[in-house]
CSV table of C-alpha atoms and ligand atoms in Angstrom, one decimal:
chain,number,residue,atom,x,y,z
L,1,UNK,CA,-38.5,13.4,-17.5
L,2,UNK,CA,-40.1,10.3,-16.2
L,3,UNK,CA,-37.9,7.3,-14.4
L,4,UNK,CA,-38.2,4.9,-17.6
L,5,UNK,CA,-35.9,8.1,-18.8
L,6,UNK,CA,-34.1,8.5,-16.1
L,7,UNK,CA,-33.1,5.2,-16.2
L,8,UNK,CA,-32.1,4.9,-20.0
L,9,UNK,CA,-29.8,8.2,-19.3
L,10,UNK,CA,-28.0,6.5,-16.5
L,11,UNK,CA,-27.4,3.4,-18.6
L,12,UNK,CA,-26.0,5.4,-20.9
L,13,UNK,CA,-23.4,7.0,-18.1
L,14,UNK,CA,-22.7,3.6,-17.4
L,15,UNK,CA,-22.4,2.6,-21.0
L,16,UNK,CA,-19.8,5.5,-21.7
L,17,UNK,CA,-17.9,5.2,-18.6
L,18,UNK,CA,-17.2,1.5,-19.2
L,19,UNK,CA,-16.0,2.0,-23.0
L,20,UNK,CA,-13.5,5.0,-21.6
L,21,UNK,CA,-12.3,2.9,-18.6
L,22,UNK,CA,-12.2,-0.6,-20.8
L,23,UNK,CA,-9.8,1.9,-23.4
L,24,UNK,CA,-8.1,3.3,-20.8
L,25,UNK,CA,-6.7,0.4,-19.3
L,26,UNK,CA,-6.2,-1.4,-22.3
L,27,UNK,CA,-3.6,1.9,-23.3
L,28,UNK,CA,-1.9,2.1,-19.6
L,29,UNK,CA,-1.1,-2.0,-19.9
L,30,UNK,CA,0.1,-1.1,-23.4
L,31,UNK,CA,2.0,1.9,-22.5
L,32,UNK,CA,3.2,1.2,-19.1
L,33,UNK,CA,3.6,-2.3,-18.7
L,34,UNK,CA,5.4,-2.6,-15.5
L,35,UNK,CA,8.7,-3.3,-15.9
L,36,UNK,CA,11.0,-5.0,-12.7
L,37,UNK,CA,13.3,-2.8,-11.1
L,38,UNK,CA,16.8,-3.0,-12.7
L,39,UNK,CA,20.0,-1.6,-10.8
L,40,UNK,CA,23.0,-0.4,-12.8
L,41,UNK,CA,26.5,-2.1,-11.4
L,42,UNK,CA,26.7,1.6,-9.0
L,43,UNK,CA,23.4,0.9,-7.6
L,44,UNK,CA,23.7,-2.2,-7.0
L,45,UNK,CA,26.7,-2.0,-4.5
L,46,UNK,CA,25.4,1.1,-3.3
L,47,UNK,CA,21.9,-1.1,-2.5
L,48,UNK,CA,23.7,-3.9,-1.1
L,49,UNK,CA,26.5,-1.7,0.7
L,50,UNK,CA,29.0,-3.9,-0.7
L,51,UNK,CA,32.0,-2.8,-3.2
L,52,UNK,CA,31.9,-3.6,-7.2
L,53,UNK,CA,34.2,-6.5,-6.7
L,54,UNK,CA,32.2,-8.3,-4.2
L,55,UNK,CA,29.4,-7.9,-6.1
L,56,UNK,CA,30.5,-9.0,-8.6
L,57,UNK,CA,31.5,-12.1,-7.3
L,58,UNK,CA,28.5,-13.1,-6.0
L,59,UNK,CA,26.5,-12.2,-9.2
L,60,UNK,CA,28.6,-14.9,-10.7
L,61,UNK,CA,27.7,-17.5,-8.1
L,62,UNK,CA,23.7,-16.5,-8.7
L,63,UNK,CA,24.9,-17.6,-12.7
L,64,UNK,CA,23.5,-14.4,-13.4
L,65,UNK,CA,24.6,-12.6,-16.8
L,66,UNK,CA,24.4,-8.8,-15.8
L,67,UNK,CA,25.5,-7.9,-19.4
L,68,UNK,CA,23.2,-10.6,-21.3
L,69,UNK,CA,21.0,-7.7,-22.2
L,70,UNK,CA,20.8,-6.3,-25.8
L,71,UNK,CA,22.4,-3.1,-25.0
L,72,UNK,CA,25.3,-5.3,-23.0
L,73,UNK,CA,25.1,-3.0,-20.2
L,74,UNK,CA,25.5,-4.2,-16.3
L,75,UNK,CA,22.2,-4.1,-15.0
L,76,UNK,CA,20.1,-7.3,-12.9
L,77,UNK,CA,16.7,-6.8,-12.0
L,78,UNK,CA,15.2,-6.8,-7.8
L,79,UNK,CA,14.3,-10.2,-8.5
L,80,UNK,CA,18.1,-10.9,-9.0
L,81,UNK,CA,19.2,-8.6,-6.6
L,82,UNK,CA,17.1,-10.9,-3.8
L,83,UNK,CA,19.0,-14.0,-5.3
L,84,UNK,CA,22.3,-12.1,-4.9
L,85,UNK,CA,21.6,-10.9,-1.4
L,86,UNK,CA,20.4,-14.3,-0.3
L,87,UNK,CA,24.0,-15.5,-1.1
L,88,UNK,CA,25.9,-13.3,0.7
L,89,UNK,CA,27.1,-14.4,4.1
L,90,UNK,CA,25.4,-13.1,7.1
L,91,UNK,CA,28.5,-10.2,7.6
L,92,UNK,CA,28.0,-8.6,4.5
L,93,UNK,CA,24.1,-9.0,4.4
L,94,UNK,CA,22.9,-4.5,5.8
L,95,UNK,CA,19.9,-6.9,7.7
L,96,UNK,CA,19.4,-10.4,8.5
L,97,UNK,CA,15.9,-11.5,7.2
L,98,UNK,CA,13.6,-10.6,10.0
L,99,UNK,CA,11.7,-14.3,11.7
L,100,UNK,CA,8.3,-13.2,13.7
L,101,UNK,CA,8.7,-15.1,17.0
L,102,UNK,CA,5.4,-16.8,18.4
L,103,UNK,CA,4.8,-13.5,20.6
L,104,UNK,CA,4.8,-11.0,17.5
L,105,UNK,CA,2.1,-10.7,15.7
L,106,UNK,CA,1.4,-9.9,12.1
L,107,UNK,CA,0.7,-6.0,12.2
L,108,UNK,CA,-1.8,-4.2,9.8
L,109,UNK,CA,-1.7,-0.9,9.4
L,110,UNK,CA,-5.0,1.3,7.7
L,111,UNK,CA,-4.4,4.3,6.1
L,112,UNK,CA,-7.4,6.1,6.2
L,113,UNK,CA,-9.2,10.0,6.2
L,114,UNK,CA,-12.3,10.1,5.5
L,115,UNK,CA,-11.3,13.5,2.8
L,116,UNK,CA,-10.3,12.3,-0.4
L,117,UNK,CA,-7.3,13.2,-2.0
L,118,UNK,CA,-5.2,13.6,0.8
L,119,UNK,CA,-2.8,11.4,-0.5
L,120,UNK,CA,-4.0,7.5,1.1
L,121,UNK,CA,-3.5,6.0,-2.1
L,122,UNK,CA,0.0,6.9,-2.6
L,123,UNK,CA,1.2,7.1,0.9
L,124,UNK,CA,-0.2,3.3,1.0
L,125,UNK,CA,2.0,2.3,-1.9
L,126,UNK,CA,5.0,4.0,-0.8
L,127,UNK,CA,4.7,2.9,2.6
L,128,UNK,CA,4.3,-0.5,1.4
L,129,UNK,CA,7.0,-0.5,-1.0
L,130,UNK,CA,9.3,1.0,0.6
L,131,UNK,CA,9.0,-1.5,3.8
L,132,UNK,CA,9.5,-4.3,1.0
L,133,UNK,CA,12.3,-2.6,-1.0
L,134,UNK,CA,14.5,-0.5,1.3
L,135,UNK,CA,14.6,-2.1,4.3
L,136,UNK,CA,16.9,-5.5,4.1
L,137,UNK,CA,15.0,-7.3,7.0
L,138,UNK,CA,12.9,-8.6,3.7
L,139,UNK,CA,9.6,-8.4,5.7
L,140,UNK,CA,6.7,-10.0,4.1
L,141,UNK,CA,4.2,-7.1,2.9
L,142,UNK,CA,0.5,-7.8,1.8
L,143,UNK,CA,-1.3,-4.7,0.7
L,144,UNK,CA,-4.9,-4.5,0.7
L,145,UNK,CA,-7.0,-2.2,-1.6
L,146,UNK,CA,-10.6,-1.8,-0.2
L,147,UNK,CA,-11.3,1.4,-2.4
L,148,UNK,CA,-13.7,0.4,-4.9
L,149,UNK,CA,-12.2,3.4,-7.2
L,150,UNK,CA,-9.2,0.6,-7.3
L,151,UNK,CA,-6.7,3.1,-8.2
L,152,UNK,CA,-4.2,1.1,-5.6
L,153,UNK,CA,-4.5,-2.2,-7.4
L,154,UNK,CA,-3.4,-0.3,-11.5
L,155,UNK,CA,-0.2,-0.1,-9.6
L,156,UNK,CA,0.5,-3.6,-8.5
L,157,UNK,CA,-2.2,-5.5,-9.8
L,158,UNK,CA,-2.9,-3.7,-13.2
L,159,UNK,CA,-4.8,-6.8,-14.3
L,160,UNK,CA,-6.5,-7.8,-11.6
L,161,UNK,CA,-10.0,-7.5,-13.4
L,162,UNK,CA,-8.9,-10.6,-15.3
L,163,UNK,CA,-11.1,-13.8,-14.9
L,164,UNK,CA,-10.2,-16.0,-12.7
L,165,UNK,CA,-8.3,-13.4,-9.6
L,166,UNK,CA,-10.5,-13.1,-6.3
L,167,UNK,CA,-10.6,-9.3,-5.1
L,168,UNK,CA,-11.3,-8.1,-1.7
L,169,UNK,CA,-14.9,-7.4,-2.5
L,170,UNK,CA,-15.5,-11.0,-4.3
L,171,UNK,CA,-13.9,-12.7,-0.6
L,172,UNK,CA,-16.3,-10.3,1.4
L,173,UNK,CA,-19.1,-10.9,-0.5
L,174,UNK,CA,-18.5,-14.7,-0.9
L,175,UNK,CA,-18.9,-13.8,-4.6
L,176,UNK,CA,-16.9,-17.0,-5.9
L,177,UNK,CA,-17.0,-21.3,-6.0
L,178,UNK,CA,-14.1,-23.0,-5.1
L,179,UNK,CA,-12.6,-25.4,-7.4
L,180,UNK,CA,-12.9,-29.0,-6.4
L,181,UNK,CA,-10.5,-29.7,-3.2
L,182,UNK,CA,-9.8,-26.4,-3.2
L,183,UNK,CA,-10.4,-24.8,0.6
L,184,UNK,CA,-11.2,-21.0,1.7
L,185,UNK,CA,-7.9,-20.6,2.9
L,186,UNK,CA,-6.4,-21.3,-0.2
L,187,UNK,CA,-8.6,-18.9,-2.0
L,188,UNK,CA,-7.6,-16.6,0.4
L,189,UNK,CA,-4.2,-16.7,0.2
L,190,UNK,CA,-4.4,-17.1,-3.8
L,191,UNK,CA,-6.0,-14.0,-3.6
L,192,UNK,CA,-2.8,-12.0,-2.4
L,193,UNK,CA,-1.4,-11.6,-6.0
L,194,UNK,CA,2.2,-11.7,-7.0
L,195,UNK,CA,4.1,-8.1,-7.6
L,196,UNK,CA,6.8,-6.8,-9.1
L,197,UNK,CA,8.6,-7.0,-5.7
L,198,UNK,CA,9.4,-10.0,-4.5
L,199,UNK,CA,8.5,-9.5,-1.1
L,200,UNK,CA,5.1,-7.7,-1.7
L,201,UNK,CA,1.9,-9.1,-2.4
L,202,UNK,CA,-1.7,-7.3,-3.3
L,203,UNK,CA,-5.3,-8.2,-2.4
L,204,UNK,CA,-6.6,-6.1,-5.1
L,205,UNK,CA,-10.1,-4.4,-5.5
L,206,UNK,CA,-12.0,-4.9,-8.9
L,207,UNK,CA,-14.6,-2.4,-9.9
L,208,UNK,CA,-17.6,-4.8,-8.8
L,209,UNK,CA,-16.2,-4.2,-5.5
L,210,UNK,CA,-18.1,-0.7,-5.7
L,211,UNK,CA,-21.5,-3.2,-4.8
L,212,UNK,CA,-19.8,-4.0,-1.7
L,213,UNK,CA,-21.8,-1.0,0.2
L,214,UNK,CA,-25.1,-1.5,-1.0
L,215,UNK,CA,-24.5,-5.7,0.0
L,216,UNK,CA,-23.8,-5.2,3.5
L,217,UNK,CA,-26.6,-2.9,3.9
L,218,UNK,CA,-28.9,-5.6,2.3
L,219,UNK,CA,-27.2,-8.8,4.7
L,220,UNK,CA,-27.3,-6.1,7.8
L,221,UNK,CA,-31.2,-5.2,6.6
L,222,UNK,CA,-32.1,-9.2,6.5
L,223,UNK,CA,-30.2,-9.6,9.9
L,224,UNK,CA,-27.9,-12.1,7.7
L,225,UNK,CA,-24.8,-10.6,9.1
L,226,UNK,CA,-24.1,-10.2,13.4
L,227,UNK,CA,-20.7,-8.9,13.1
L,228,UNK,CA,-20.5,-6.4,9.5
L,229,UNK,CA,-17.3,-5.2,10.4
L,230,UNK,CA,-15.5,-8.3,11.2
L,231,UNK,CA,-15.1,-9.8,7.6
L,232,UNK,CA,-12.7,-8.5,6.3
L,233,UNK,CA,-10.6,-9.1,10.1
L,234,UNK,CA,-11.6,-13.3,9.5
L,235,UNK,CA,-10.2,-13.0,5.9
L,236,UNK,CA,-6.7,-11.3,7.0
L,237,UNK,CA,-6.6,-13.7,9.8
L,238,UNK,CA,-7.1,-16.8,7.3
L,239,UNK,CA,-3.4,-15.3,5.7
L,240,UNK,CA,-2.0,-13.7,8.9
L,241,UNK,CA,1.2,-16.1,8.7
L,242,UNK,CA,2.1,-15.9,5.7
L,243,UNK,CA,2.8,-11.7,6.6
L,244,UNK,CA,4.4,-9.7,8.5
L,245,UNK,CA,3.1,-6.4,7.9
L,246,UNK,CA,-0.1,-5.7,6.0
L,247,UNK,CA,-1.0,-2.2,4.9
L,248,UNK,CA,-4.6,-1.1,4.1
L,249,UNK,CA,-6.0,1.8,1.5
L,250,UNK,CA,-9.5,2.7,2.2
L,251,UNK,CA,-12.1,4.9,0.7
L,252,UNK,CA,-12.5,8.6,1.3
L,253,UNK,CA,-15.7,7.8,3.3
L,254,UNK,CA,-17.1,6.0,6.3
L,255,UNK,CA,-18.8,2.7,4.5
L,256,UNK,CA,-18.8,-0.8,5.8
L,257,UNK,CA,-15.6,-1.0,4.0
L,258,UNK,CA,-13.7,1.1,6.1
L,259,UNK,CA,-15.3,0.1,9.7
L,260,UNK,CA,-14.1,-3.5,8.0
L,261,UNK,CA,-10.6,-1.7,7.3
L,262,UNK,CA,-10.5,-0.4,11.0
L,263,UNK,CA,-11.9,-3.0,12.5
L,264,UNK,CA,-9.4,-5.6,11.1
L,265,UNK,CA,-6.4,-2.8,11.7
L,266,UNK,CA,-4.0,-2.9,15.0
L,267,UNK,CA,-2.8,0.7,14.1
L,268,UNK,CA,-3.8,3.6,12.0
L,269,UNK,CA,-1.8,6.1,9.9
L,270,UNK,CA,-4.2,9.2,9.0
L,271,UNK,CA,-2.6,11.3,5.6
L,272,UNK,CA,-3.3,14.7,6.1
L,273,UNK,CA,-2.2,17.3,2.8
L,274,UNK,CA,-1.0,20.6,4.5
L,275,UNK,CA,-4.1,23.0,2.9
L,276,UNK,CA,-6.3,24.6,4.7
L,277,UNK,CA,-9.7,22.6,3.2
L,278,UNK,CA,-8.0,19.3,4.0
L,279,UNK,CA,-7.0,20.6,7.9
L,280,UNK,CA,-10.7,21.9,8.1
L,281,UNK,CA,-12.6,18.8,6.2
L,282,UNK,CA,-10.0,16.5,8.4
L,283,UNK,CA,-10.6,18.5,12.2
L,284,UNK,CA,-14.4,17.6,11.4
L,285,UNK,CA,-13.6,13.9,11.0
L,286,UNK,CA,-11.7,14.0,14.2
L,287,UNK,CA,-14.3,15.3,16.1
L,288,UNK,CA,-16.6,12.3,14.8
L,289,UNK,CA,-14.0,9.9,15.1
L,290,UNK,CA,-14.5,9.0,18.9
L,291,UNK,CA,-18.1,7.9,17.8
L,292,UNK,CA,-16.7,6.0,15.3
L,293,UNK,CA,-14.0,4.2,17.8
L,294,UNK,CA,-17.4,3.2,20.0
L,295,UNK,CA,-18.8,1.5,17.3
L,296,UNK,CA,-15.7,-0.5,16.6
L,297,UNK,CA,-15.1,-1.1,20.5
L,298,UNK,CA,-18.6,-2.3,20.9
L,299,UNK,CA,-17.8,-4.7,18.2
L,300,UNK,CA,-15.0,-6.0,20.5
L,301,UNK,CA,-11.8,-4.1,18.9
L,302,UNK,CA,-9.3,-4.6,21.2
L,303,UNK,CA,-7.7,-1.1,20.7
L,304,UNK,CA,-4.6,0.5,18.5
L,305,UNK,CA,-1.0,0.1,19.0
L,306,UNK,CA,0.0,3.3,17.0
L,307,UNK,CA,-2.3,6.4,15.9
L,308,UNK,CA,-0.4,9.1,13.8
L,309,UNK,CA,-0.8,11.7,11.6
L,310,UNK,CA,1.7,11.6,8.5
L,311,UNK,CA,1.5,15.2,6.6
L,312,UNK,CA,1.4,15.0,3.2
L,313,UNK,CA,2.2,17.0,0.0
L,314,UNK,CA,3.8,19.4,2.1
L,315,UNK,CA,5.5,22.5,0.1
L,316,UNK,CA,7.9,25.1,1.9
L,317,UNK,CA,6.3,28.2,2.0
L,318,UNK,CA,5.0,30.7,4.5
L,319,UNK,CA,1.6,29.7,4.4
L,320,UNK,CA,2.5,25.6,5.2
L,321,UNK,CA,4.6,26.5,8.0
L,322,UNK,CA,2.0,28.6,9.5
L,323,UNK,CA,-0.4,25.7,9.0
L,324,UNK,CA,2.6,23.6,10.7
L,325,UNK,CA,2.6,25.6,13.8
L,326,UNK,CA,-1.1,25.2,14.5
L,327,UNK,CA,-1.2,21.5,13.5
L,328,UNK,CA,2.0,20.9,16.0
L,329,UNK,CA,0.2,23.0,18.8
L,330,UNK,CA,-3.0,20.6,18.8
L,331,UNK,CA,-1.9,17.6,17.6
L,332,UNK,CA,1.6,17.3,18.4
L,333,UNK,CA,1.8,13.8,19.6
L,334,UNK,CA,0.1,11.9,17.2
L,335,UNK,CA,2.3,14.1,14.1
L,336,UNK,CA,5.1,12.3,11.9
L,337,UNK,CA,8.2,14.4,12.3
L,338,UNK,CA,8.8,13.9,8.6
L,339,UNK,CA,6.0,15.4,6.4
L,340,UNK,CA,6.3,13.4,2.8
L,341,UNK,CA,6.9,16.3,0.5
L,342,UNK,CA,5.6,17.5,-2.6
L,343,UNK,CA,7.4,16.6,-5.5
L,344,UNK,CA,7.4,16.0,-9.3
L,345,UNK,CA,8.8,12.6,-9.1
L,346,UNK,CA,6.0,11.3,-6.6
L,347,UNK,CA,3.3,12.8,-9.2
L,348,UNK,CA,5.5,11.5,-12.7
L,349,UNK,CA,5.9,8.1,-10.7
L,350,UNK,CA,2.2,7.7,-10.2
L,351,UNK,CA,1.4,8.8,-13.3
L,352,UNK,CA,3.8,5.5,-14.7
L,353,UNK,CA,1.6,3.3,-11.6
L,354,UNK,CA,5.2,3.3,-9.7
L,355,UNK,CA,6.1,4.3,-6.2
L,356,UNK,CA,9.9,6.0,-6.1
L,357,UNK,CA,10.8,2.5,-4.8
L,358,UNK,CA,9.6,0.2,-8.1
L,359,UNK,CA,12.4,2.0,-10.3
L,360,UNK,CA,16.3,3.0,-9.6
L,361,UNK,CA,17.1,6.5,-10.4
L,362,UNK,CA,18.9,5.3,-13.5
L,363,UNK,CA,15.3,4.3,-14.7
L,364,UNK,CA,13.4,7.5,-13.9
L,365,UNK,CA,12.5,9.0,-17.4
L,366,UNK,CA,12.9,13.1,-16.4
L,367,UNK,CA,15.7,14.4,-13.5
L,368,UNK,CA,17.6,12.8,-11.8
L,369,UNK,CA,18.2,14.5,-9.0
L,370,UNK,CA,14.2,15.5,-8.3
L,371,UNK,CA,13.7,11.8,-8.5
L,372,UNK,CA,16.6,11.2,-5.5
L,373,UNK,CA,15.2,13.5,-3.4
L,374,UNK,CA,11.5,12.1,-3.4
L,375,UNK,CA,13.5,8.5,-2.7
L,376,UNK,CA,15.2,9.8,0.1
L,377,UNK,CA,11.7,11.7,1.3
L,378,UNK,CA,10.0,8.4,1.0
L,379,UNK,CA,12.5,6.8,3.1
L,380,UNK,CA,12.5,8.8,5.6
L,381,UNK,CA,8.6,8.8,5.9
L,382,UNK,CA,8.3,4.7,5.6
L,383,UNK,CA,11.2,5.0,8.2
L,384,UNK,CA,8.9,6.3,11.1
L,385,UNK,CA,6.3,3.6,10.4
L,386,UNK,CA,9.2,1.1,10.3
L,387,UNK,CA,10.2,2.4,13.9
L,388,UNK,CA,6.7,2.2,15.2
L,389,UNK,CA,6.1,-1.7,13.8
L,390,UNK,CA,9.5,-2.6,15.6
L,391,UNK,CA,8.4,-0.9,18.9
L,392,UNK,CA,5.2,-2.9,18.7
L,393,UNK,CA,7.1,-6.3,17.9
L,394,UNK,CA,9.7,-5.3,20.9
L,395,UNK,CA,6.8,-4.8,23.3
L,396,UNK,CA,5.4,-7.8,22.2
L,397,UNK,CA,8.4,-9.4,22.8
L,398,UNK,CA,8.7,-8.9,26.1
L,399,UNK,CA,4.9,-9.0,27.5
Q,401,ATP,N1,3.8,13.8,-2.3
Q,401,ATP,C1,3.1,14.0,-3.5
Q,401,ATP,N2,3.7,14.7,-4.5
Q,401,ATP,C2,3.0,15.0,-5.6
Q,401,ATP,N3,1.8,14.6,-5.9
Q,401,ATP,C3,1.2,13.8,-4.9
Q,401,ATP,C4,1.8,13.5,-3.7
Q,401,ATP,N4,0.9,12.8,-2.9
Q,401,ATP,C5,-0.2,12.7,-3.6
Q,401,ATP,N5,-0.1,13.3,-4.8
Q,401,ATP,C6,-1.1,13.4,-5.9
Q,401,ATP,O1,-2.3,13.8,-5.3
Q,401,ATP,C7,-3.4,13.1,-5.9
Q,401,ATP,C8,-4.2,12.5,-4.8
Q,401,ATP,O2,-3.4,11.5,-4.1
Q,401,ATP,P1,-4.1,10.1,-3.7
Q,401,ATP,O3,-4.8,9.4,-4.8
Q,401,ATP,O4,-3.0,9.3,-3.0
Q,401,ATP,O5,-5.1,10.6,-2.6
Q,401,ATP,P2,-6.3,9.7,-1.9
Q,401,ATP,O6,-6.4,10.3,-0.5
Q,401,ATP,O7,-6.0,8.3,-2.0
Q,401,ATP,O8,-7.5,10.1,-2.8
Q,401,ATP,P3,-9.0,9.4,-2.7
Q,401,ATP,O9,-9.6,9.9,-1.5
Q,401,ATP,O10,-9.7,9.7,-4.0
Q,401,ATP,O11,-8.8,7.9,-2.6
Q,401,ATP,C9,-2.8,12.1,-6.9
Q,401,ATP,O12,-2.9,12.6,-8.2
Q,401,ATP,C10,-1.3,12.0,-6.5
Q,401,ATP,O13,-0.5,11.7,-7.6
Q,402,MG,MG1,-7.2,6.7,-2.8
């Protein structure tokens, strides 16, 4: 074989793999267009803690038809839900809507191990869900896909690709024109697509953003960039108002992307699937990491609020607990009390691009009760990160 070949048989990879991804996508969007949460009349009480009667009294005073649907059954979708919940008075609301003060500062959290599979992908969009969804303070979520693979944005932002929306990698790479009057910040901020949760925006990837590697080796080779790992910090702190919490996926390596990804973060969640590969692959990355945390403290980080370790895909068995009792006996500090289990529903759910918080149980196509236990799981897990942001925000409070 000579290069001219070599070259022709890579095109052809190329040419392959962009007719089965192009098909692909075009059948998921078919097949699984993302519907908007819908609560039957039970679940919505039980979401809003309030009984059926006060519900429905205040559905009424959205002039919302909950049995306008074909089937006539009760049922109003999350963005109805919000209108409903911003109705009731402050004594029946579970949370009033959470207001940063000038001390508290937007927080963003990166999700990162430099094995793949671990479960970043998944933990991000549960985490970042679930903070949206379950928790009533309403906080504003941004989610941020710098994985080039883009399996992060087919969940929220299945047509992202689409002319016209900015990824992450097009803002990094200045890889756009803005329209006439139009500024960088608005660009930015445009960026953040809608969701299917009202209080959740994405920042999505597109597949070009897989260049985004061998471009900052080119600007950092023609000494066009001094700071390569603050870009994507300046482009969060162009939107920084308009969230509260912002959640970052990252690649299963240790790219430009993710020193961007650290660098712009002011804590870290590290998934870590409870098998003995993953526990090896991930003890060697730890025992890197310090060199990695020089590089971003030369580059003037100022330092993480929270560092932990959430376990992932944990099953019971004898084998995970004996893997447990190690991990607690060197890292017991830094570990999640709540590992976010193994289950069916989590796999069926991202399988349908869903999180256990983008459908009610009612919706959940296979059982019930496996898909209650994964929402409960998740939770509980989004729960620990929820305590750790409102330790941060009560610290920052009173500095
Ligand atoms: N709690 C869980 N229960 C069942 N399946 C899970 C769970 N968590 C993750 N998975 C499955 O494991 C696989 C890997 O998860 P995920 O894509 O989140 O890992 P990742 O670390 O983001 O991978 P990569 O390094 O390639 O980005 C996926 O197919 C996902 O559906
Ligand atoms: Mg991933």
């Amino acid at each position: 074989m000579d290069t001219q070949q070599t070259t022709l048989h890579f095109q052809s990879l190329k040419q392959g793999a962009d007719a089965y991804i192009k098909r692909r996508n075009q059948r998921l969007l078919a097949n699984h267009r993302k519907e908007l949460r819908n609560f039957t009349r039970a679940e919505a009480s039980a979401y809003l803690s309030i009984d059926a009667k006060t519900l429905d009294k205040y559905v009424k005073a959205a002039e919302i038809d909950p049995r306008r649907h074909e089937d006539s059954q009760w049922s109003i979708d999350i963005m109805e839900m919000y209108q409903v919940r911003d109705l009731l008075p402050e004594a029946l609301r579970r949370e009033s809507k959470f207001v940063r003060n000038t001390h508290q500062s937007a927080q963003v959290v990166v999700i990162q191990n430099q094995k793949g599979g671990v479960g970043k992908t998944v933990s991000a969009a549960t985490i970042a869900s679930g903070l949206s969804i379950e928790f009533h303070q309403e906080y504003r979520v941004g989610l941020i896909d710098m994985d080039g693979q883009a399996t992060l944005s087919m969940y929220y932002a299945p047509e992202a690709d689409q002319e016209g929306n900015l990824s992450v990698g097009d803002l990094i790479m200045r890889n756009f024109d803005l329209d006439d009057g139009e500024t960088f910040e608005q660009a930015v901020s445009d960026a953040f697509l809608e969701t299917t949760i009202p209080n959740l925006r994405v920042l999505p990837a597109a597949q070009s953003d897989r260049a985004i590697e061998g471009w900052f080796h080119e600007q950092v080779f023609n000494q066009k960039l001094l700071s390569p790992y603050s870009l994507l910090a300046e482009i969060i702190d162009v939107v920084k108002n308009d969230f509260d919490i912002i959640i970052i996926d990252t690649p299963p390596s240790l790219g430009y992307a993710t020193y961007n990804a650290y660098f712009a973060a002011t804590s870290v969640v590290f998934p870590l699937s409870i098998t003995e590969n993953d526990i090896d692959a991930t003890c060697s990355y730890f025992s890197y990491i310090p060199q990695v945390w020089a590089l971003l403290a030369n580059a003037d980080h100022e330092g993480y609020d929270f560092m932990k370790i959430l376990l992932t895909n944990h099953r019971d068995s004898s084998t995970t607990t004996e893997l447990m009792n190690s991990l607690y006996e060197h890292f017991a500090p830094y570990l999640y009390s709540k590992e976010f289990k193994h289950s069916e529903a989590i796999r069926q759910a991202s399988s349908l691009l869903s999180t256990v918080f983008d459908m009610s149980k009612s919706e959940y196509p296979k059982t019930k009760s496996t898909f209650q236990i994964a929402q409960q799981n998740g939770y509980e897990v989004t729960s620990q990160i929820q305590r750790d942001l409102l330790n941060v925000w009560r610290e920052q409070e009173h500095a």
